[in-house]
XYZ file of C-alpha atoms in Angstrom:
337
model
C -15.877 -146.186 10.678
C -12.583 -147.517 12.513
C -11.932 -143.953 13.630
C -15.382 -143.397 14.896
C -15.007 -146.524 16.745
C -11.852 -145.757 18.468
C -13.277 -142.345 19.220
C -16.220 -143.963 21.036
C -14.083 -146.363 22.916
C -11.687 -143.509 24.152
C -14.929 -141.336 25.206
C -16.442 -144.433 27.147
C -13.178 -144.983 28.800
C -12.911 -141.363 29.845
C -16.433 -141.572 31.299
C -15.758 -144.752 33.274
C -12.583 -143.036 34.607
C -14.361 -139.797 35.487
C -17.035 -142.029 37.322
C -14.497 -143.967 39.289
C -12.755 -140.769 40.422
C -15.995 -139.270 41.405
C -17.203 -142.072 43.511
C -13.852 -143.531 45.044
C -14.182 -143.009 48.676
C -12.126 -143.008 51.933
C -12.185 -143.326 55.673
C -11.082 -140.124 57.245
C -10.671 -139.426 61.102
C -10.985 -136.109 62.846
C -8.902 -136.392 66.007
C -10.412 -133.786 68.460
C -13.669 -133.737 66.928
C -15.577 -132.340 69.789
C -13.478 -129.249 69.988
C -14.066 -125.543 68.439
C -12.179 -126.657 65.270
C -13.118 -130.206 65.216
C -17.001 -129.842 65.253
C -17.256 -127.571 62.161
C -14.373 -129.311 60.354
C -16.205 -132.604 60.868
C -19.487 -131.114 59.401
C -17.690 -129.791 56.298
C -15.821 -132.977 55.589
C -19.369 -134.876 56.035
C -20.179 -132.884 52.687
C -17.291 -134.196 50.765
C -18.426 -137.090 48.498
C -15.047 -138.575 48.569
C -15.442 -139.371 52.322
C -17.342 -142.521 52.649
C -16.548 -143.003 56.437
C -15.875 -140.164 58.802
C -14.579 -141.300 62.147
C -14.856 -138.855 64.944
C -12.480 -138.996 68.091
C -11.967 -136.998 71.279
C -11.768 -137.664 75.025
C -15.288 -136.245 75.597
C -18.618 -135.738 73.965
C -17.923 -137.475 70.617
C -21.024 -139.787 70.432
C -23.015 -136.602 70.626
C -21.265 -134.716 67.953
C -21.314 -137.891 65.679
C -24.905 -138.327 66.111
C -25.688 -134.910 65.298
C -23.617 -134.803 62.134
C -24.713 -138.174 61.114
C -28.243 -136.734 60.417
C -26.896 -134.536 57.428
C -28.066 -136.281 54.301
C -24.754 -136.929 52.595
C -23.455 -140.410 51.806
C -20.584 -140.479 54.510
C -21.185 -142.959 57.425
C -20.246 -141.223 60.568
C -19.048 -142.959 63.817
C -18.153 -141.545 67.181
C -15.269 -142.793 69.443
C -14.578 -141.467 72.986
C -11.566 -142.000 75.175
C -8.118 -143.508 74.356
C -9.390 -146.934 74.639
C -11.383 -146.439 71.586
C -8.648 -144.667 69.593
C -7.668 -147.895 67.565
C -11.143 -148.353 66.248
C -11.274 -144.753 65.289
C -8.074 -144.947 63.365
C -8.176 -148.535 61.897
C -8.468 -148.314 58.087
C -7.969 -144.629 57.786
C -6.612 -143.027 54.604
C -6.506 -139.587 55.992
C -6.270 -138.339 59.612
C -6.802 -134.770 60.427
C -5.656 -133.580 63.921
C -6.889 -130.490 65.342
C -6.769 -131.691 68.977
C -5.455 -129.565 71.744
C -6.291 -126.602 73.719
C -7.094 -123.308 72.025
C -5.337 -119.931 72.247
C -6.514 -117.566 74.654
C -5.892 -113.713 74.882
C -2.184 -113.042 75.650
C -1.162 -116.584 74.660
C 1.674 -117.084 72.291
C 1.883 -120.388 70.330
C 4.787 -121.254 72.563
C 2.550 -121.140 75.433
C 0.423 -123.943 74.043
C 3.465 -126.219 73.550
C 3.556 -128.070 76.683
C -0.215 -129.374 76.774
C -0.434 -129.709 73.112
C 2.835 -131.440 72.613
C 1.771 -134.238 74.768
C -1.568 -134.633 73.107
C -0.081 -134.804 69.488
C 2.673 -137.260 70.721
C -0.036 -139.590 72.211
C -2.091 -139.488 69.001
C 1.163 -140.028 66.806
C 1.850 -143.115 69.000
C -1.693 -144.416 68.222
C -1.479 -143.559 64.638
C 1.852 -145.439 64.407
C 0.052 -148.588 65.696
C -3.338 -148.460 64.034
C -2.851 -146.722 60.678
C 0.845 -146.298 59.846
C 0.106 -145.768 56.186
C -2.291 -142.946 56.458
C -1.729 -139.435 55.482
C -1.379 -137.151 58.625
C -2.630 -133.710 58.547
C -1.514 -131.619 61.648
C -3.588 -128.567 62.645
C -2.779 -128.619 66.403
C -0.535 -125.547 67.460
C 2.269 -124.734 67.516
C 2.530 -126.303 64.133
C 6.064 -125.442 63.626
C 6.850 -127.888 66.724
C 4.030 -130.394 66.623
C 4.829 -131.544 63.049
C 8.445 -132.328 64.017
C 6.832 -134.130 67.260
C 4.778 -136.342 65.069
C 7.597 -137.084 62.616
C 9.942 -138.121 65.489
C 7.188 -140.187 67.065
C 6.647 -142.032 63.768
C 10.402 -142.553 63.246
C 10.585 -144.216 66.691
C 8.108 -146.973 65.503
C 9.899 -147.162 61.932
C 6.994 -145.956 60.065
C 7.550 -142.315 59.148
C 6.966 -141.336 55.616
C 7.775 -137.697 54.857
C 5.601 -137.797 51.847
C 2.514 -138.348 54.117
C 2.909 -135.687 56.881
C 1.490 -132.313 56.411
C 1.408 -129.251 58.549
C -1.925 -127.348 57.501
C -0.893 -123.843 56.881
C -3.842 -123.275 54.507
C -5.509 -120.773 56.914
C -2.589 -118.535 56.063
C -3.324 -118.721 52.453
C -7.102 -118.312 53.063
C -6.458 -115.172 54.923
C -4.053 -113.707 52.286
C -6.576 -114.420 49.527
C -9.235 -112.815 51.551
C -7.269 -109.679 52.520
C -5.436 -109.222 49.229
C -8.741 -109.452 47.158
C -10.509 -106.954 49.499
C -7.284 -104.544 49.058
C -7.016 -105.078 45.246
C -10.724 -105.196 44.443
C -9.950 -108.807 42.968
C -12.449 -111.809 42.638
C -11.438 -113.839 45.739
C -12.317 -116.951 43.907
C -9.608 -116.099 41.338
C -6.933 -115.005 43.952
C -4.221 -117.484 45.078
C -1.458 -115.943 47.292
C 1.475 -118.268 48.024
C 2.466 -118.273 51.713
C 5.652 -119.715 52.776
C 7.638 -120.295 55.866
C 5.990 -121.532 59.058
C 2.570 -121.053 60.848
C 3.214 -118.736 63.650
C 3.662 -114.934 63.581
C 6.770 -113.697 61.612
C 7.580 -117.195 60.352
C 4.387 -116.660 57.985
C 5.566 -114.969 54.705
C 2.829 -114.091 52.077
C 4.459 -113.622 48.730
C 2.647 -110.336 47.757
C 5.326 -109.591 45.073
C 4.194 -112.715 43.306
C 0.418 -111.715 42.981
C -0.361 -111.467 39.354
C -2.099 -108.127 38.473
C -1.609 -106.611 42.049
C -0.363 -103.107 42.394
C 0.671 -102.755 46.245
C 2.013 -99.681 47.968
C 4.605 -100.019 50.531
C 2.217 -99.447 53.090
C -0.253 -102.108 51.660
C 2.526 -104.597 51.768
C 3.529 -103.696 55.263
C -0.090 -103.857 56.611
C -1.166 -106.744 54.613
C 1.810 -108.964 55.744
C 1.239 -107.999 59.283
C -2.505 -108.811 59.247
C -1.862 -112.147 57.387
C 0.751 -112.976 59.967
C -1.193 -112.071 63.044
C -4.715 -112.777 61.822
C -5.158 -115.277 64.630
C -4.701 -112.346 67.159
C -7.359 -110.316 65.587
C -9.892 -113.108 65.992
C -9.051 -113.750 69.592
C -9.300 -110.149 70.389
C -12.444 -109.833 68.588
C -14.061 -112.861 70.351
C -13.108 -110.986 73.544
C -11.646 -114.054 75.198
C -14.339 -116.351 74.261
C -12.469 -118.480 71.552
C -9.905 -118.258 68.852
C -9.844 -118.697 64.971
C -11.897 -121.895 64.871
C -14.311 -121.543 62.109
C -11.888 -120.055 59.581
C -9.337 -123.012 60.700
C -12.129 -125.499 60.145
C -12.858 -124.128 56.650
C -8.992 -124.213 55.876
C -8.588 -127.645 57.163
C -11.434 -128.866 54.966
C -10.105 -127.101 51.970
C -6.768 -128.907 52.263
C -8.072 -132.189 53.125
C -10.515 -132.134 50.123
C -7.767 -131.116 47.751
C -5.450 -133.898 49.189
C -8.426 -136.365 48.740
C -8.730 -135.118 45.153
C -5.144 -135.943 44.569
C -5.311 -139.152 45.964
C -8.161 -140.016 43.836
C -6.150 -139.193 40.668
C -6.776 -135.699 40.060
C -3.789 -134.242 38.277
C -1.998 -130.794 39.139
C -3.191 -130.345 42.568
C -0.811 -127.742 44.117
C -1.128 -126.464 47.807
C 1.198 -124.714 50.213
C 1.913 -126.986 53.308
C 4.479 -127.398 56.098
C 6.497 -130.562 54.966
C 9.925 -131.909 55.200
C 12.204 -130.541 52.525
C 15.691 -128.960 51.968
C 14.780 -125.672 50.562
C 16.243 -123.752 53.641
C 18.207 -125.003 56.705
C 14.896 -125.639 58.449
C 13.867 -129.443 58.423
C 10.270 -128.286 57.746
C 9.136 -125.597 55.718
C 5.731 -124.588 54.125
C 6.076 -124.210 50.326
C 3.789 -125.151 47.389
C 3.578 -128.943 47.100
C 2.330 -131.067 44.221
C -0.031 -133.660 45.678
C -0.785 -137.059 44.301
C -2.081 -140.518 45.185
C 0.983 -141.059 47.609
C 0.937 -137.569 49.252
C 3.639 -135.301 48.484
C 4.633 -136.089 44.786
C 6.907 -132.870 44.284
C 8.157 -130.010 46.532
C 8.207 -126.936 44.637
C 10.445 -123.931 44.979
C 8.713 -120.783 46.131
C 10.149 -118.672 43.440
C 11.922 -115.211 43.192
C 11.532 -112.899 46.362
C 11.451 -109.321 46.856
C 14.188 -107.728 48.925
C 11.726 -107.380 51.811
C 10.636 -110.993 51.496
C 14.031 -112.305 51.488
C 14.963 -110.359 54.588
C 12.096 -111.894 56.194
C 12.841 -115.388 55.082
C 16.352 -114.983 56.175
C 15.092 -113.843 59.650
C 12.622 -116.655 60.059
C 14.729 -119.622 59.282
C 16.688 -119.633 62.699
C 13.362 -119.508 64.404
C 11.929 -122.510 62.311
C 15.015 -124.354 63.083
C 14.823 -123.743 66.909
C 11.041 -124.518 66.899
C 11.690 -127.945 65.180
C 14.455 -128.766 67.604
C 12.099 -128.059 70.453
C 9.626 -130.609 69.014
C 12.396 -133.236 68.303
C 13.903 -132.778 71.941
C 10.481 -133.321 73.461
C 10.080 -136.783 71.993
C 13.650 -137.668 72.660
C 13.228 -136.716 76.214
C 10.080 -138.652 76.656
């Protein structure tokens, strides 16, 4: 009888824990919510039951976006905030802030071409976050991520509120593309495909670790073609849209994927591992995308990327100086403000 009673107590305790994890909710802000990434990202986050308040901010049209999304029958309350005079209200009380704000890529543009405009936007939002929600988790989507993440970090440092465990560059789109392209190439179930992608989030700084894909059999040509397609998938979309846009929908999907996984980890789900561009000392670069174990406080553990093939090691060796230079560009931008 005593054993049965103990088992009953353990069972009901587990149920209460599961119920708590399932209903725990957070305020999440999307900064740049009226844009090509922001709108579909906000819509997808409205579907996440862990989001109890969805705060949408932009410099134009946010009330309309908020009104539209608020009609979707999911529990999250939606608020719209327009203009920098309302940025504080948008950010107050946020647990997670997702930042896709900035100008999109156009045909012929590199991520460096985006730097001057987007650097100022990200720096301004970092200032606002430092004042209104310094303890939040910050997810940077705005390109060029290799430089905007260091900009955000340096701005928070200026205010004395930088926590490296709570700043993430969202590189999930590279993983999403890798999973899609590899599963198609190998005839695998995409739902069970998980390709690690390390490095940065621009061109040849993106390194899919194809040598580590379980059960895959790639020819040398496969490796070359897949690697190039994953690295330059954004160019493929820009060209296909014929100048009318960039990779907004797939980026919104990837942004929601990472945000939801982070929310799950914050809520107490164990063993949540995702690739992200975070501060670490795995290479000479101050920020580097690698598998990260997530938890209630953000980064719980930075994981090593494992053994590389000769070709992958050569790509890694070649990219690190670029990552160092791109990070320095972001740091210098803040120092010279």
